[in-house]
Short mmCIF file of C-alpha atoms in Angstrom, two decimals:
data_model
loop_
_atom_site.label_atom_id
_atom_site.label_comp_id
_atom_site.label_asym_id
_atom_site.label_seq_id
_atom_site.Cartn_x
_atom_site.Cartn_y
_atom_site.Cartn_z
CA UNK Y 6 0.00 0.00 0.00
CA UNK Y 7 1.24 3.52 -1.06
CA UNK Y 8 1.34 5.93 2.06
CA UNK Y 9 -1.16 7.63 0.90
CA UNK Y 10 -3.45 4.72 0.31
CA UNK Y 11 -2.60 3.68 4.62
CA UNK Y 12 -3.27 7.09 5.42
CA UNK Y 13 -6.51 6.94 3.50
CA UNK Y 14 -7.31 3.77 5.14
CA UNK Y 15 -6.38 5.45 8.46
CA UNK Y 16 -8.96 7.99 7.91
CA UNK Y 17 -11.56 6.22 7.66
CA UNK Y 18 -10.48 4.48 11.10
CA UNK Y 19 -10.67 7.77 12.62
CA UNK Y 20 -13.39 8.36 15.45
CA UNK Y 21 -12.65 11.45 17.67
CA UNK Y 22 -11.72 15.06 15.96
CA UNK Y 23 -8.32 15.05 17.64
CA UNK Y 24 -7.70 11.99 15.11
CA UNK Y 25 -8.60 13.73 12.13
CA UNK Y 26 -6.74 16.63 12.86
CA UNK Y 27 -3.67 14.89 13.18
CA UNK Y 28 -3.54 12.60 10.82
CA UNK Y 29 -4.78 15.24 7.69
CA UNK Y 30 -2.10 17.84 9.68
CA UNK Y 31 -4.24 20.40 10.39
CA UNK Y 32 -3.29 22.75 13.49
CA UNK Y 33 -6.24 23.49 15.64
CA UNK Y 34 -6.92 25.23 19.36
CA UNK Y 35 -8.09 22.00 21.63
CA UNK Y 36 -10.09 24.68 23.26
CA UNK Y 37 -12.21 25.42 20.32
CA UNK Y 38 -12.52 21.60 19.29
CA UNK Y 39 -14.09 20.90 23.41
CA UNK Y 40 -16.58 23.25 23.04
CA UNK Y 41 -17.41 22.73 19.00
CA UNK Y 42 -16.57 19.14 18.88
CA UNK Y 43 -19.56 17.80 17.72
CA UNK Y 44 -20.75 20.70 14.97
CA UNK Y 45 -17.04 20.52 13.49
CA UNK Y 46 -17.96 16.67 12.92
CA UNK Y 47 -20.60 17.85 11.51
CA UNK Y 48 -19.67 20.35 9.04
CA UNK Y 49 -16.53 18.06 8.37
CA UNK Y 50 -19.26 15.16 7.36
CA UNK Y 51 -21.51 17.86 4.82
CA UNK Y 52 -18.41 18.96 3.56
CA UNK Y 53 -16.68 15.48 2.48
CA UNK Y 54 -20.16 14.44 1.41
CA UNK Y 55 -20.27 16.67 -1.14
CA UNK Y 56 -16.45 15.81 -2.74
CA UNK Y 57 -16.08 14.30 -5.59
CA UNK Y 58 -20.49 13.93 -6.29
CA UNK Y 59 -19.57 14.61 -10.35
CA UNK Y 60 -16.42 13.03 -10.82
CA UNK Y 61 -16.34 9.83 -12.74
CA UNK Y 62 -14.65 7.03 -11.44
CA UNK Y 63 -12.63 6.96 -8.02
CA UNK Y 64 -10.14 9.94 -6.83
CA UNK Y 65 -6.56 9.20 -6.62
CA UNK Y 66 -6.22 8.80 -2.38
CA UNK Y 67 -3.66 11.94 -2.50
CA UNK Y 68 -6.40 13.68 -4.33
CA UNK Y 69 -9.13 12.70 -1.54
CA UNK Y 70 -6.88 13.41 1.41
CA UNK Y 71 -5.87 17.36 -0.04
CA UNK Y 72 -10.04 17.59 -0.35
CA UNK Y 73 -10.27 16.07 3.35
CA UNK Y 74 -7.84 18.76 4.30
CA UNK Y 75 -9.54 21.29 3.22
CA UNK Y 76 -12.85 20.43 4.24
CA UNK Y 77 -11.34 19.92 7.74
CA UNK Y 78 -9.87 23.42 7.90
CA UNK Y 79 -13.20 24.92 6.66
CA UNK Y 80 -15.10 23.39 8.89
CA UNK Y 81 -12.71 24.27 11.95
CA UNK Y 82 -12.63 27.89 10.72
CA UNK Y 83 -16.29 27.99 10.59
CA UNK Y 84 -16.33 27.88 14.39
CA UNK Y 85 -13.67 30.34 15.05
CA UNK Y 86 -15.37 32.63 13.32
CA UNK Y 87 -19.08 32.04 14.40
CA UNK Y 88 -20.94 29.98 17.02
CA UNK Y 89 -22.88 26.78 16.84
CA UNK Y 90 -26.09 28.88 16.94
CA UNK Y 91 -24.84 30.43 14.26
CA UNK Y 92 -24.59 27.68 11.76
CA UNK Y 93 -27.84 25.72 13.64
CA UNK Y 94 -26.44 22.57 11.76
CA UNK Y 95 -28.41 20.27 14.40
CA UNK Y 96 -32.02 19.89 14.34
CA UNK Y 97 -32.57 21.22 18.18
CA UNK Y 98 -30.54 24.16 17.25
CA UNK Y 99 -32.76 24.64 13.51
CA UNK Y 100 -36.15 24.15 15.76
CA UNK Y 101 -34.92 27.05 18.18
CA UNK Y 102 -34.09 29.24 15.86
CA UNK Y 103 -35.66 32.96 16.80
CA UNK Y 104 -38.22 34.30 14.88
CA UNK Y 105 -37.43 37.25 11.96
CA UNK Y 106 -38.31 40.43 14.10
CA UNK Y 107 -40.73 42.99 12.46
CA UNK Y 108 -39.27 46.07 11.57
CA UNK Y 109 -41.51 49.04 11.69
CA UNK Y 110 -40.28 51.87 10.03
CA UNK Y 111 -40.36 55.41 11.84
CA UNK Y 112 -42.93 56.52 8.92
CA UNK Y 113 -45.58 54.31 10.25
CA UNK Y 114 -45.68 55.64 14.02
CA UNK Y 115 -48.15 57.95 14.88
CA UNK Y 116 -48.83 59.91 17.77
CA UNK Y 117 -52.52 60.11 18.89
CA UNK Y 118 -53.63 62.46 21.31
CA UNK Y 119 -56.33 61.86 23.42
CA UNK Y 120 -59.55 64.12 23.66
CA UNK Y 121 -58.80 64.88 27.48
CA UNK Y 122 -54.97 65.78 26.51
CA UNK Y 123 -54.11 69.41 26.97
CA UNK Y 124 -51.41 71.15 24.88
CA UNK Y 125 -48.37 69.24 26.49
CA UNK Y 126 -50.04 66.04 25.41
CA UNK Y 127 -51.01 65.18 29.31
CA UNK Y 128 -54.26 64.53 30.27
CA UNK Y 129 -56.17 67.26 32.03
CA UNK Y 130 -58.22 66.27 35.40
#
């Protein structure tokens, strides 16, 4: 096996981030892996799913691992640039997504004064 064909087969042996990150060489903050573990995984998987959808035939392993890379780094920089609420790639984050606030343009406020209101606008007693 070339060494990038064991490496190849390494990947896919992979099972915690730390792994991945090593063994495509990618430098990373273990800080920002604890608390984004999970929605790097993530990202990482949507990313690598999408490789290589239109190519005929198989990629050449050095040619997969360089994509890997990159997808890797992507999806690491995605979360040191933005939060997991963010990206909402989960379906609990998705369902708790807030609502688009209403924006109400200072042309459509009025001011109504009421019949008891003296000239300052309070009321009168």
């Amino acid at each position: 096996m070339t060494t990038s064909a064991s490496q190849l087969a390494e990947f896919r042996r992979c099972s915690t981030a730390e792994q991945y990150f090593e063994l495509l060489d990618v430098d990373y903050d273990p800080r920002v892996v604890a608390v984004n573990r999970l929605h790097i995984l993530r990202y990482f998987a949507d990313e690598i799913a999408t490789l290589h959808g239109d190519a005929a035939g198989s990629p050449e392993p050095e040619e997969l691992l360089r994509d890997y890379r990159a997808a890797l780094i992507r999806a690491y920089d995605a979360f040191t640039t933005a939060t997991a609420l963010d990206h909402r790639l989960f379906k609990v984050l998705k369902d708790r997504a807030p609502e688009p606030t209403a924006f109400v343009p200072m042309s459509a406020i009025t001011i109504e004064h009421s019949a008891a209101a003296g000239p300052d606008g309070k009321e009168q007693s």
